[in-house]
DNA sequence: TATAAAAGGACAAAAATAGTCTTGAAGGTG
DNA sequence: CACCTTCAAGACTATTTTTGTCCTTTTATA
Protein backbone atom coordinates (compact mmCIF):
# COMPACT_ATOMS: atom_id res chain seq x y z
CA UNK A 1 0.00 0.00 0.00
CA UNK A 2 0.97 3.59 -0.55
CA UNK A 3 3.85 2.53 -2.68
CA UNK A 4 6.10 3.84 -5.33
CA UNK A 5 5.38 2.47 -8.78
CA UNK A 6 8.05 1.04 -11.01
CA UNK A 7 8.17 4.29 -12.87
CA UNK A 8 9.23 6.08 -9.72
CA UNK A 9 11.80 3.47 -8.90
CA UNK A 10 13.19 3.64 -12.44
CA UNK A 11 13.33 7.41 -12.32
CA UNK A 12 15.42 7.37 -9.17
CA UNK A 13 17.80 4.76 -10.49
CA UNK A 14 18.21 6.63 -13.73
CA UNK A 15 19.00 10.00 -12.25
CA UNK A 16 21.41 8.50 -9.73
CA UNK A 17 23.28 6.94 -12.62
CA UNK A 18 23.60 10.36 -14.21
CA UNK A 19 24.76 11.87 -10.96
CA UNK A 20 27.59 9.38 -10.75
CA UNK A 21 29.01 10.33 -14.10
CA UNK A 22 32.05 12.63 -14.25
CA UNK A 23 31.21 16.31 -14.61
CA UNK A 24 30.11 17.26 -18.11
CA UNK A 25 29.82 13.74 -19.41
CA UNK A 26 26.65 12.95 -21.35
CA UNK A 27 25.00 9.56 -21.38
CA UNK A 28 22.78 8.02 -24.02
CA UNK A 29 19.41 6.78 -22.94
CA UNK A 30 20.43 3.37 -24.25
CA UNK A 31 23.44 3.40 -21.98
CA UNK A 32 21.46 4.48 -18.91
CA UNK A 33 18.68 1.99 -19.51
CA UNK A 34 21.15 -0.86 -19.81
CA UNK A 35 23.06 0.23 -16.73
CA UNK A 36 20.07 0.55 -14.44
CA UNK A 37 18.15 -2.33 -15.98
CA UNK A 38 15.03 -0.56 -17.20
CA UNK A 39 13.23 -0.88 -20.56
CA UNK A 40 14.80 1.77 -22.75
CA UNK A 41 11.65 3.25 -24.26
CA UNK A 42 10.05 3.48 -20.83
CA UNK A 43 13.05 5.20 -19.32
CA UNK A 44 13.11 7.57 -22.28
CA UNK A 45 9.63 8.78 -21.33
CA UNK A 46 10.74 9.36 -17.80
CA UNK A 47 13.74 11.37 -18.91
CA UNK A 48 11.53 13.45 -21.15
CA UNK A 49 9.69 14.48 -18.01
CA UNK A 50 12.95 15.25 -16.28
CA UNK A 51 14.10 17.35 -19.20
CA UNK A 52 10.86 19.31 -19.33
CA UNK A 53 11.29 20.25 -15.69
CA UNK A 54 14.97 21.00 -16.06
CA UNK A 55 16.11 18.22 -13.78
CA UNK A 56 18.22 16.97 -16.65
CA UNK A 57 19.37 18.66 -19.81
CA UNK A 58 19.22 16.84 -23.09
CA UNK A 59 20.87 17.24 -26.46
CA UNK A 60 19.91 15.61 -29.71
CA UNK A 61 22.04 14.41 -32.55
CA UNK A 62 25.52 12.99 -32.62
CA UNK A 63 27.27 13.45 -29.32
CA UNK A 64 23.95 14.16 -27.66
CA UNK A 65 22.42 12.51 -24.64
CA UNK A 66 21.54 13.44 -21.10
CA UNK A 67 23.27 15.10 -18.20
CA UNK A 68 22.07 16.60 -14.96
CA UNK A 69 20.36 19.94 -15.33
CA UNK A 70 21.84 21.18 -12.07
CA UNK A 71 24.22 19.93 -9.41
CA UNK A 72 23.10 16.66 -7.83
CA UNK A 73 23.22 18.32 -4.43
CA UNK A 74 20.48 20.68 -5.58
CA UNK A 75 18.09 17.94 -6.68
CA UNK A 76 15.97 16.38 -3.97
CA UNK A 77 14.51 12.92 -3.94
CA UNK A 78 11.13 14.54 -3.56
CA UNK A 79 11.47 16.37 -6.85
CA UNK A 80 12.45 13.24 -8.68
CA UNK A 81 9.59 11.26 -7.26
CA UNK A 82 7.01 13.96 -7.82
CA UNK A 83 8.00 14.51 -11.43
CA UNK A 84 6.92 11.03 -12.34
CA UNK A 85 4.42 10.13 -9.63
CA UNK A 86 2.74 13.42 -9.04
CA UNK A 87 2.46 15.10 -5.67
CA UNK A 88 2.72 13.03 -2.51
CA UNK A 89 -0.89 12.48 -1.62
CA UNK A 90 -1.87 10.00 1.07
CA UNK A 91 -5.55 10.65 0.42
CA UNK A 92 -7.68 12.36 -2.19
CA UNK A 93 -8.96 15.01 0.17
CA UNK A 94 -5.52 16.63 0.33
CA UNK A 95 -5.55 17.81 -3.25
CA UNK A 96 -8.05 20.57 -3.62
CA UNK A 97 -10.79 22.09 -1.58
CA UNK A 98 -14.05 20.47 -2.53
CA UNK A 99 -12.48 17.10 -3.32
CA UNK A 100 -14.26 15.77 -0.24
CA UNK A 101 -17.16 17.73 1.20
CA UNK A 102 -16.52 16.23 4.63
CA UNK A 103 -12.99 17.64 4.82
CA UNK A 104 -14.02 20.69 6.82
CA UNK A 105 -15.24 18.62 9.78
CA UNK A 106 -13.51 15.28 9.31
CA UNK A 107 -11.17 14.15 12.07
CA UNK A 108 -9.17 11.92 9.75
CA UNK A 109 -8.25 14.67 7.36
CA UNK A 110 -5.57 16.21 9.60
CA UNK A 111 -3.97 12.79 10.00
CA UNK A 112 -3.41 12.58 6.27
CA UNK A 113 -2.06 16.09 6.30
CA UNK A 114 0.46 15.04 8.88
CA UNK A 115 1.46 11.96 6.92
CA UNK A 116 1.89 14.07 3.84
CA UNK A 117 4.05 16.67 5.51
CA UNK A 118 6.23 14.07 7.20
CA UNK A 119 6.88 12.14 4.02
CA UNK A 120 7.54 15.32 2.09
CA UNK A 121 9.97 16.43 4.78
CA UNK A 122 11.90 13.19 4.58
CA UNK A 123 12.14 13.17 0.81
CA UNK A 124 13.01 16.85 0.69
CA UNK A 125 16.00 16.27 2.90
CA UNK A 126 17.58 13.68 0.68
CA UNK A 127 19.54 14.89 -2.31
CA UNK A 128 20.57 12.92 -5.35
CA UNK A 129 24.15 13.76 -4.48
CA UNK A 130 23.87 11.84 -1.23
CA UNK A 131 22.24 8.93 -2.98
CA UNK A 132 24.93 8.88 -5.64
CA UNK A 133 27.81 8.64 -3.19
CA UNK A 134 29.69 5.38 -2.88
CA UNK A 135 27.36 2.57 -1.93
CA UNK A 136 27.40 0.97 1.44
CA UNK B 1 0.88 9.12 -5.47
CA UNK B 2 1.30 6.83 -2.48
CA UNK B 3 -2.34 7.14 -1.72
CA UNK B 4 -5.11 5.35 0.02
CA UNK B 5 -7.55 3.63 -2.29
CA UNK B 6 -11.28 4.04 -2.02
CA UNK B 7 -11.44 0.76 -0.21
CA UNK B 8 -9.28 2.13 2.55
CA UNK B 9 -11.26 5.33 2.76
CA UNK B 10 -14.51 3.38 2.93
CA UNK B 11 -13.12 1.11 5.62
CA UNK B 12 -12.25 4.05 7.83
CA UNK B 13 -15.61 5.73 7.37
CA UNK B 14 -17.41 2.51 8.10
CA UNK B 15 -15.63 1.66 11.31
CA UNK B 16 -15.92 5.22 12.59
CA UNK B 17 -19.65 4.99 12.09
CA UNK B 18 -19.70 1.87 14.23
CA UNK B 19 -17.61 3.52 16.89
CA UNK B 20 -20.12 6.35 17.19
CA UNK B 21 -22.98 4.01 17.97
CA UNK B 22 -24.08 3.61 21.59
CA UNK B 23 -22.46 0.69 23.42
CA UNK B 24 -23.87 -2.67 22.42
CA UNK B 25 -25.90 -1.41 19.49
CA UNK B 26 -25.59 -3.40 16.30
CA UNK B 27 -25.85 -1.89 12.84
CA UNK B 28 -26.91 -3.52 9.60
CA UNK B 29 -24.53 -3.31 6.70
CA UNK B 30 -27.31 -1.62 4.74
CA UNK B 31 -27.56 1.06 7.42
CA UNK B 32 -23.82 1.65 7.55
CA UNK B 33 -23.45 1.77 3.78
CA UNK B 34 -26.21 4.33 3.47
CA UNK B 35 -24.84 6.43 6.31
CA UNK B 36 -21.29 6.62 5.04
CA UNK B 37 -22.23 6.67 1.38
CA UNK B 38 -20.52 3.54 0.10
CA UNK B 39 -21.86 0.80 -2.20
CA UNK B 40 -23.36 -1.74 0.15
CA UNK B 41 -21.92 -4.90 -1.40
CA UNK B 42 -18.48 -3.36 -1.48
CA UNK B 43 -18.64 -2.29 2.14
CA UNK B 44 -19.88 -5.78 3.04
CA UNK B 45 -16.63 -7.23 1.71
CA UNK B 46 -14.64 -4.79 3.76
CA UNK B 47 -16.53 -5.67 6.90
CA UNK B 48 -15.98 -9.35 6.23
CA UNK B 49 -12.28 -8.60 6.45
CA UNK B 50 -12.79 -6.68 9.66
CA UNK B 51 -14.76 -9.56 11.14
CA UNK B 52 -12.14 -12.12 10.19
CA UNK B 53 -9.51 -10.10 12.03
CA UNK B 54 -11.75 -9.45 15.01
CA UNK B 55 -11.89 -5.70 14.50
CA UNK B 56 -15.65 -6.02 14.37
CA UNK B 57 -17.95 -8.80 15.51
CA UNK B 58 -20.82 -9.89 13.35
CA UNK B 59 -24.06 -11.75 13.95
CA UNK B 60 -26.41 -13.24 11.39
CA UNK B 61 -30.13 -13.54 11.34
CA UNK B 62 -32.83 -11.30 12.68
CA UNK B 63 -31.39 -8.74 15.04
CA UNK B 64 -27.93 -9.39 13.67
CA UNK B 65 -25.48 -6.92 12.24
CA UNK B 66 -22.11 -5.50 13.16
CA UNK B 67 -20.53 -3.95 16.20
CA UNK B 68 -16.97 -3.18 17.21
CA UNK B 69 -14.95 -6.22 18.18
CA UNK B 70 -13.15 -4.26 20.89
CA UNK B 71 -13.21 -0.78 22.37
CA UNK B 72 -12.62 1.94 19.80
CA UNK B 73 -9.73 3.21 21.88
CA UNK B 74 -7.97 -0.09 21.28
CA UNK B 75 -8.27 0.00 17.48
CA UNK B 76 -5.65 2.02 15.66
CA UNK B 77 -6.00 3.69 12.31
CA UNK B 78 -3.04 1.66 11.17
CA UNK B 79 -4.86 -1.60 11.81
CA UNK B 80 -7.91 -0.48 9.91
CA UNK B 81 -5.87 0.67 6.94
CA UNK B 82 -3.67 -2.39 6.85
CA UNK B 83 -6.59 -4.80 7.00
CA UNK B 84 -7.83 -3.62 3.65
CA UNK B 85 -4.74 -2.15 1.99
CA UNK B 86 -2.06 -4.48 3.25
CA UNK B 87 1.09 -3.37 5.01
CA UNK B 88 2.35 0.17 4.60
CA UNK B 89 4.99 -0.22 1.98
CA UNK B 90 6.55 2.81 0.29
CA UNK B 91 8.62 0.59 -1.98
CA UNK B 92 8.80 -3.07 -2.95
CA UNK B 93 12.20 -3.62 -1.45
CA UNK B 94 10.79 -3.26 2.06
CA UNK B 95 8.77 -6.44 1.95
CA UNK B 96 11.10 -9.38 2.00
CA UNK B 97 14.79 -9.94 1.64
CA UNK B 98 15.56 -10.77 -1.94
CA UNK B 99 12.79 -8.60 -3.33
CA UNK B 100 15.51 -6.32 -4.69
CA UNK B 101 19.02 -7.65 -5.01
CA UNK B 102 20.42 -4.14 -4.69
CA UNK B 103 18.92 -3.60 -1.26
CA UNK B 104 22.07 -4.56 0.58
CA UNK B 105 24.08 -1.68 -0.91
CA UNK B 106 21.42 0.74 -2.09
CA UNK B 107 21.46 4.20 -0.54
CA UNK B 108 17.78 4.78 -1.26
CA UNK B 109 16.60 1.75 0.63
CA UNK B 110 17.05 3.30 4.09
CA UNK B 111 15.06 6.32 3.00
CA UNK B 112 12.05 4.12 2.30
CA UNK B 113 12.55 2.40 5.62
CA UNK B 114 12.38 5.75 7.31
CA UNK B 115 9.26 6.76 5.42
CA UNK B 116 7.64 3.50 6.35
CA UNK B 117 8.44 3.78 10.03
CA UNK B 118 7.29 7.39 10.21
CA UNK B 119 3.96 6.69 8.55
CA UNK B 120 3.40 3.62 10.67
CA UNK B 121 4.16 5.65 13.77
CA UNK B 122 1.63 8.30 12.87
CA UNK B 123 -1.14 5.86 12.06
CA UNK B 124 -0.39 3.75 15.11
CA UNK B 125 -0.94 6.73 17.35
CA UNK B 126 -4.41 7.48 16.12
CA UNK B 127 -7.25 5.43 17.53
CA UNK B 128 -10.72 5.03 16.13
CA UNK B 129 -12.02 6.44 19.40
CA UNK B 130 -10.29 9.76 18.72
CA UNK B 131 -11.59 9.81 15.19
CA UNK B 132 -15.12 9.06 16.33
CA UNK B 133 -15.28 11.94 18.79
CA UNK B 134 -17.41 14.92 17.96
CA UNK B 135 -16.37 16.47 14.67
CA UNK B 136 -14.62 19.77 14.42
C1' DT C 1 22.96 14.80 -47.38
C1' DA C 2 23.20 11.04 -44.29
C1' DT C 3 23.37 9.82 -39.55
C1' DA C 4 22.53 10.15 -34.71
C1' DA C 5 19.90 11.06 -31.01
C1' DA C 6 15.95 12.75 -28.20
C1' DA C 7 10.72 14.27 -28.49
C1' DG C 8 6.15 13.18 -29.02
C1' DG C 9 2.11 10.62 -29.80
C1' DA C 10 -0.59 6.57 -30.60
C1' DC C 11 -1.25 2.20 -29.28
C1' DA C 12 -1.51 -2.32 -26.43
C1' DA C 13 -0.98 -5.68 -22.75
C1' DA C 14 -1.25 -6.57 -18.00
C1' DA C 15 -2.45 -5.60 -13.41
C1' DA C 16 -4.97 -3.35 -9.87
C1' DT C 17 -9.13 -1.24 -8.43
C1' DA C 18 -13.92 -0.94 -7.83
C1' DG C 19 -17.43 -2.80 -8.00
C1' DT C 20 -21.84 -6.58 -8.85
C1' DC C 21 -24.33 -10.91 -8.40
C1' DT C 22 -25.57 -15.36 -6.92
C1' DT C 23 -25.59 -18.84 -3.77
C1' DG C 24 -24.91 -20.67 0.83
C1' DA C 25 -24.88 -20.73 5.89
C1' DA C 26 -26.40 -19.26 10.40
C1' DG C 27 -29.67 -17.46 13.36
C1' DG C 28 -34.28 -15.95 14.87
C1' DT C 29 -39.75 -16.30 14.81
C1' DG C 30 -44.24 -17.94 14.57
C1' DC D 1 -40.81 -27.10 11.04
C1' DA D 2 -41.12 -23.41 7.50
C1' DC D 3 -39.93 -18.94 6.72
C1' DC D 4 -37.60 -14.79 7.05
C1' DT D 5 -33.48 -12.08 8.08
C1' DT D 6 -28.78 -11.15 7.91
C1' DC D 7 -23.88 -12.02 7.05
C1' DA D 8 -20.24 -15.18 4.36
C1' DA D 9 -18.10 -16.59 0.37
C1' DG D 10 -16.94 -16.94 -4.25
C1' DA D 11 -17.44 -15.98 -9.10
C1' DC D 12 -17.83 -12.64 -12.20
C1' DT D 13 -17.41 -7.94 -14.60
C1' DA D 14 -16.20 -3.15 -15.64
C1' DT D 15 -13.06 0.57 -15.24
C1' DT D 16 -8.76 2.64 -14.41
C1' DT D 17 -3.89 2.62 -13.80
C1' DT D 18 0.38 0.81 -14.71
C1' DT D 19 3.75 -0.73 -17.74
C1' DG D 20 5.16 -0.92 -21.44
C1' DT D 21 5.89 -0.78 -27.25
C1' DC D 22 6.22 1.36 -31.78
C1' DC D 23 6.37 4.82 -35.16
C1' DT D 24 7.01 9.39 -36.82
C1' DT D 25 9.04 13.94 -36.17
C1' DT D 26 12.36 17.19 -34.77
C1' DT D 27 16.97 18.77 -33.86
C1' DA D 28 21.76 18.49 -34.22
C1' DT D 29 26.26 16.85 -36.08
C1' DA D 30 29.52 15.27 -39.52
S1 LIG E 1 -10.34 11.57 5.36
FE1 LIG E 1 -12.14 12.83 5.83
S2 LIG E 1 -11.83 14.51 4.43
FE2 LIG E 1 -10.40 13.00 3.71
S3 LIG E 1 -11.57 11.89 2.20
FE3 LIG E 1 -11.94 10.73 4.06
S4 LIG E 1 -13.77 11.74 4.83
FE4 LIG E 1 -13.09 13.11 3.25
S1 LIG F 1 15.35 1.58 -3.41
FE1 LIG F 1 17.22 0.46 -3.68
S2 LIG F 1 16.74 -1.44 -2.69
FE2 LIG F 1 14.77 -0.46 -2.88
S3 LIG F 1 14.05 -1.19 -4.84
FE3 LIG F 1 15.11 0.66 -5.40
S4 LIG F 1 17.16 -0.14 -5.81
FE4 LIG F 1 16.17 -1.82 -4.80
Coordinates of C-alpha atoms (C1' of nucleotides) and ligand atoms in Angstrom, one line a residue:
Chain A
X1 CA 0.0 0.0 0.0
X2 CA 1.0 3.6 -0.5
X3 CA 3.8 2.5 -2.7
X4 CA 6.1 3.8 -5.3
X5 CA 5.4 2.5 -8.8
X6 CA 8.1 1.0 -11.0
X7 CA 8.2 4.3 -12.9
X8 CA 9.2 6.1 -9.7
X9 CA 11.8 3.5 -8.9
X10 CA 13.2 3.6 -12.4
X11 CA 13.3 7.4 -12.3
X12 CA 15.4 7.4 -9.2
X13 CA 17.8 4.8 -10.5
X14 CA 18.2 6.6 -13.7
X15 CA 19.0 10.0 -12.3
X16 CA 21.4 8.5 -9.7
X17 CA 23.3 6.9 -12.6
X18 CA 23.6 10.4 -14.2
X19 CA 24.8 11.9 -11.0
X20 CA 27.6 9.4 -10.8
X21 CA 29.0 10.3 -14.1
X22 CA 32.0 12.6 -14.3
X23 CA 31.2 16.3 -14.6
X24 CA 30.1 17.3 -18.1
X25 CA 29.8 13.7 -19.4
X26 CA 26.7 13.0 -21.3
X27 CA 25.0 9.6 -21.4
X28 CA 22.8 8.0 -24.0
X29 CA 19.4 6.8 -22.9
X30 CA 20.4 3.4 -24.2
X31 CA 23.4 3.4 -22.0
X32 CA 21.5 4.5 -18.9
X33 CA 18.7 2.0 -19.5
X34 CA 21.1 -0.9 -19.8
X35 CA 23.1 0.2 -16.7
X36 CA 20.1 0.6 -14.4
X37 CA 18.1 -2.3 -16.0
X38 CA 15.0 -0.6 -17.2
X39 CA 13.2 -0.9 -20.6
X40 CA 14.8 1.8 -22.7
X41 CA 11.6 3.2 -24.3
X42 CA 10.1 3.5 -20.8
X43 CA 13.0 5.2 -19.3
X44 CA 13.1 7.6 -22.3
X45 CA 9.6 8.8 -21.3
X46 CA 10.7 9.4 -17.8
X47 CA 13.7 11.4 -18.9
X48 CA 11.5 13.5 -21.1
X49 CA 9.7 14.5 -18.0
X50 CA 13.0 15.2 -16.3
X51 CA 14.1 17.4 -19.2
X52 CA 10.9 19.3 -19.3
X53 CA 11.3 20.2 -15.7
X54 CA 15.0 21.0 -16.1
X55 CA 16.1 18.2 -13.8
X56 CA 18.2 17.0 -16.7
X57 CA 19.4 18.7 -19.8
X58 CA 19.2 16.8 -23.1
X59 CA 20.9 17.2 -26.5
X60 CA 19.9 15.6 -29.7
X61 CA 22.0 14.4 -32.5
X62 CA 25.5 13.0 -32.6
X63 CA 27.3 13.5 -29.3
X64 CA 24.0 14.2 -27.7
X65 CA 22.4 12.5 -24.6
X66 CA 21.5 13.4 -21.1
X67 CA 23.3 15.1 -18.2
X68 CA 22.1 16.6 -15.0
X69 CA 20.4 19.9 -15.3
X70 CA 21.8 21.2 -12.1
X71 CA 24.2 19.9 -9.4
X72 CA 23.1 16.7 -7.8
X73 CA 23.2 18.3 -4.4
X74 CA 20.5 20.7 -5.6
X75 CA 18.1 17.9 -6.7
X76 CA 16.0 16.4 -4.0
X77 CA 14.5 12.9 -3.9
X78 CA 11.1 14.5 -3.6
X79 CA 11.5 16.4 -6.8
X80 CA 12.5 13.2 -8.7
X81 CA 9.6 11.3 -7.3
X82 CA 7.0 14.0 -7.8
X83 CA 8.0 14.5 -11.4
X84 CA 6.9 11.0 -12.3
X85 CA 4.4 10.1 -9.6
X86 CA 2.7 13.4 -9.0
X87 CA 2.5 15.1 -5.7
X88 CA 2.7 13.0 -2.5
X89 CA -0.9 12.5 -1.6
X90 CA -1.9 10.0 1.1
X91 CA -5.5 10.6 0.4
X92 CA -7.7 12.4 -2.2
X93 CA -9.0 15.0 0.2
X94 CA -5.5 16.6 0.3
X95 CA -5.5 17.8 -3.2
X96 CA -8.0 20.6 -3.6
X97 CA -10.8 22.1 -1.6
X98 CA -14.1 20.5 -2.5
X99 CA -12.5 17.1 -3.3
X100 CA -14.3 15.8 -0.2
X101 CA -17.2 17.7 1.2
X102 CA -16.5 16.2 4.6
X103 CA -13.0 17.6 4.8
X104 CA -14.0 20.7 6.8
X105 CA -15.2 18.6 9.8
X106 CA -13.5 15.3 9.3
X107 CA -11.2 14.2 12.1
X108 CA -9.2 11.9 9.8
X109 CA -8.3 14.7 7.4
X110 CA -5.6 16.2 9.6
X111 CA -4.0 12.8 10.0
X112 CA -3.4 12.6 6.3
X113 CA -2.1 16.1 6.3
X114 CA 0.5 15.0 8.9
X115 CA 1.5 12.0 6.9
X116 CA 1.9 14.1 3.8
X117 CA 4.0 16.7 5.5
X118 CA 6.2 14.1 7.2
X119 CA 6.9 12.1 4.0
X120 CA 7.5 15.3 2.1
X121 CA 10.0 16.4 4.8
X122 CA 11.9 13.2 4.6
X123 CA 12.1 13.2 0.8
X124 CA 13.0 16.9 0.7
X125 CA 16.0 16.3 2.9
X126 CA 17.6 13.7 0.7
X127 CA 19.5 14.9 -2.3
X128 CA 20.6 12.9 -5.3
X129 CA 24.2 13.8 -4.5
X130 CA 23.9 11.8 -1.2
X131 CA 22.2 8.9 -3.0
X132 CA 24.9 8.9 -5.6
X133 CA 27.8 8.6 -3.2
X134 CA 29.7 5.4 -2.9
X135 CA 27.4 2.6 -1.9
X136 CA 27.4 1.0 1.4
Chain B
X1 CA 0.9 9.1 -5.5
X2 CA 1.3 6.8 -2.5
X3 CA -2.3 7.1 -1.7
X4 CA -5.1 5.3 0.0
X5 CA -7.5 3.6 -2.3
X6 CA -11.3 4.0 -2.0
X7 CA -11.4 0.8 -0.2
X8 CA -9.3 2.1 2.6
X9 CA -11.3 5.3 2.8
X10 CA -14.5 3.4 2.9
X11 CA -13.1 1.1 5.6
X12 CA -12.3 4.0 7.8
X13 CA -15.6 5.7 7.4
X14 CA -17.4 2.5 8.1
X15 CA -15.6 1.7 11.3
X16 CA -15.9 5.2 12.6
X17 CA -19.6 5.0 12.1
X18 CA -19.7 1.9 14.2
X19 CA -17.6 3.5 16.9
X20 CA -20.1 6.3 17.2
X21 CA -23.0 4.0 18.0
X22 CA -24.1 3.6 21.6
X23 CA -22.5 0.7 23.4
X24 CA -23.9 -2.7 22.4
X25 CA -25.9 -1.4 19.5
X26 CA -25.6 -3.4 16.3
X27 CA -25.9 -1.9 12.8
X28 CA -26.9 -3.5 9.6
X29 CA -24.5 -3.3 6.7
X30 CA -27.3 -1.6 4.7
X31 CA -27.6 1.1 7.4
X32 CA -23.8 1.7 7.6
X33 CA -23.4 1.8 3.8
X34 CA -26.2 4.3 3.5
X35 CA -24.8 6.4 6.3
X36 CA -21.3 6.6 5.0
X37 CA -22.2 6.7 1.4
X38 CA -20.5 3.5 0.1
X39 CA -21.9 0.8 -2.2
X40 CA -23.4 -1.7 0.1
X41 CA -21.9 -4.9 -1.4
X42 CA -18.5 -3.4 -1.5
X43 CA -18.6 -2.3 2.1
X44 CA -19.9 -5.8 3.0
X45 CA -16.6 -7.2 1.7
X46 CA -14.6 -4.8 3.8
X47 CA -16.5 -5.7 6.9
X48 CA -16.0 -9.3 6.2
X49 CA -12.3 -8.6 6.5
X50 CA -12.8 -6.7 9.7
X51 CA -14.8 -9.6 11.1
X52 CA -12.1 -12.1 10.2
X53 CA -9.5 -10.1 12.0
X54 CA -11.8 -9.5 15.0
X55 CA -11.9 -5.7 14.5
X56 CA -15.7 -6.0 14.4
X57 CA -17.9 -8.8 15.5
X58 CA -20.8 -9.9 13.3
X59 CA -24.1 -11.8 13.9
X60 CA -26.4 -13.2 11.4
X61 CA -30.1 -13.5 11.3
X62 CA -32.8 -11.3 12.7
X63 CA -31.4 -8.7 15.0
X64 CA -27.9 -9.4 13.7
X65 CA -25.5 -6.9 12.2
X66 CA -22.1 -5.5 13.2
X67 CA -20.5 -3.9 16.2
X68 CA -17.0 -3.2 17.2
X69 CA -14.9 -6.2 18.2
X70 CA -13.1 -4.3 20.9
X71 CA -13.2 -0.8 22.4
X72 CA -12.6 1.9 19.8
X73 CA -9.7 3.2 21.9
X74 CA -8.0 -0.1 21.3
X75 CA -8.3 0.0 17.5
X76 CA -5.7 2.0 15.7
X77 CA -6.0 3.7 12.3
X78 CA -3.0 1.7 11.2
X79 CA -4.9 -1.6 11.8
X80 CA -7.9 -0.5 9.9
X81 CA -5.9 0.7 6.9
X82 CA -3.7 -2.4 6.9
X83 CA -6.6 -4.8 7.0
X84 CA -7.8 -3.6 3.6
X85 CA -4.7 -2.2 2.0
X86 CA -2.1 -4.5 3.2
X87 CA 1.1 -3.4 5.0
X88 CA 2.3 0.2 4.6
X89 CA 5.0 -0.2 2.0
X90 CA 6.5 2.8 0.3
X91 CA 8.6 0.6 -2.0
X92 CA 8.8 -3.1 -3.0
X93 CA 12.2 -3.6 -1.5
X94 CA 10.8 -3.3 2.1
X95 CA 8.8 -6.4 1.9
X96 CA 11.1 -9.4 2.0
X97 CA 14.8 -9.9 1.6
X98 CA 15.6 -10.8 -1.9
X99 CA 12.8 -8.6 -3.3
X100 CA 15.5 -6.3 -4.7
X101 CA 19.0 -7.6 -5.0
X102 CA 20.4 -4.1 -4.7
X103 CA 18.9 -3.6 -1.3
X104 CA 22.1 -4.6 0.6
X105 CA 24.1 -1.7 -0.9
X106 CA 21.4 0.7 -2.1
X107 CA 21.5 4.2 -0.5
X108 CA 17.8 4.8 -1.3
X109 CA 16.6 1.8 0.6
X110 CA 17.0 3.3 4.1
X111 CA 15.1 6.3 3.0
X112 CA 12.1 4.1 2.3
X113 CA 12.6 2.4 5.6
X114 CA 12.4 5.8 7.3
X115 CA 9.3 6.8 5.4
X116 CA 7.6 3.5 6.4
X117 CA 8.4 3.8 10.0
X118 CA 7.3 7.4 10.2
X119 CA 4.0 6.7 8.5
X120 CA 3.4 3.6 10.7
X121 CA 4.2 5.6 13.8
X122 CA 1.6 8.3 12.9
X123 CA -1.1 5.9 12.1
X124 CA -0.4 3.8 15.1
X125 CA -0.9 6.7 17.3
X126 CA -4.4 7.5 16.1
X127 CA -7.3 5.4 17.5
X128 CA -10.7 5.0 16.1
X129 CA -12.0 6.4 19.4
X130 CA -10.3 9.8 18.7
X131 CA -11.6 9.8 15.2
X132 CA -15.1 9.1 16.3
X133 CA -15.3 11.9 18.8
X134 CA -17.4 14.9 18.0
X135 CA -16.4 16.5 14.7
X136 CA -14.6 19.8 14.4
Chain C
dT1 C1' 23.0 14.8 -47.4
dA2 C1' 23.2 11.0 -44.3
dT3 C1' 23.4 9.8 -39.5
dA4 C1' 22.5 10.1 -34.7
dA5 C1' 19.9 11.1 -31.0
dA6 C1' 16.0 12.8 -28.2
dA7 C1' 10.7 14.3 -28.5
dG8 C1' 6.1 13.2 -29.0
dG9 C1' 2.1 10.6 -29.8
dA10 C1' -0.6 6.6 -30.6
dC11 C1' -1.3 2.2 -29.3
dA12 C1' -1.5 -2.3 -26.4
dA13 C1' -1.0 -5.7 -22.8
dA14 C1' -1.3 -6.6 -18.0
dA15 C1' -2.4 -5.6 -13.4
dA16 C1' -5.0 -3.3 -9.9
dT17 C1' -9.1 -1.2 -8.4
dA18 C1' -13.9 -0.9 -7.8
dG19 C1' -17.4 -2.8 -8.0
dT20 C1' -21.8 -6.6 -8.8
dC21 C1' -24.3 -10.9 -8.4
dT22 C1' -25.6 -15.4 -6.9
dT23 C1' -25.6 -18.8 -3.8
dG24 C1' -24.9 -20.7 0.8
dA25 C1' -24.9 -20.7 5.9
dA26 C1' -26.4 -19.3 10.4
dG27 C1' -29.7 -17.5 13.4
dG28 C1' -34.3 -16.0 14.9
dT29 C1' -39.7 -16.3 14.8
dG30 C1' -44.2 -17.9 14.6
Chain D
dC1 C1' -40.8 -27.1 11.0
dA2 C1' -41.1 -23.4 7.5
dC3 C1' -39.9 -18.9 6.7
dC4 C1' -37.6 -14.8 7.1
dT5 C1' -33.5 -12.1 8.1
dT6 C1' -28.8 -11.1 7.9
dC7 C1' -23.9 -12.0 7.1
dA8 C1' -20.2 -15.2 4.4
dA9 C1' -18.1 -16.6 0.4
dG10 C1' -16.9 -16.9 -4.2
dA11 C1' -17.4 -16.0 -9.1
dC12 C1' -17.8 -12.6 -12.2
dT13 C1' -17.4 -7.9 -14.6
dA14 C1' -16.2 -3.1 -15.6
dT15 C1' -13.1 0.6 -15.2
dT16 C1' -8.8 2.6 -14.4
dT17 C1' -3.9 2.6 -13.8
dT18 C1' 0.4 0.8 -14.7
dT19 C1' 3.7 -0.7 -17.7
dG20 C1' 5.2 -0.9 -21.4
dT21 C1' 5.9 -0.8 -27.2
dC22 C1' 6.2 1.4 -31.8
dC23 C1' 6.4 4.8 -35.2
dT24 C1' 7.0 9.4 -36.8
dT25 C1' 9.0 13.9 -36.2
dT26 C1' 12.4 17.2 -34.8
dT27 C1' 17.0 18.8 -33.9
dA28 C1' 21.8 18.5 -34.2
dT29 C1' 26.3 16.8 -36.1
dA30 C1' 29.5 15.3 -39.5
Ligands
LIG1 S1 -10.3 11.6 5.4 FE1 -12.1 12.8 5.8 S2 -11.8 14.5 4.4 FE2 -10.4 13.0 3.7 S3 -11.6 11.9 2.2 FE3 -11.9 10.7 4.1 S4 -13.8 11.7 4.8 FE4 -13.1 13.1 3.3
LIG2 S1 15.3 1.6 -3.4 FE1 17.2 0.5 -3.7 S2 16.7 -1.4 -2.7 FE2 14.8 -0.5 -2.9 S3 14.1 -1.2 -4.8 FE3 15.1 0.7 -5.4 S4 17.2 -0.1 -5.8 FE4 16.2 -1.8 -4.8

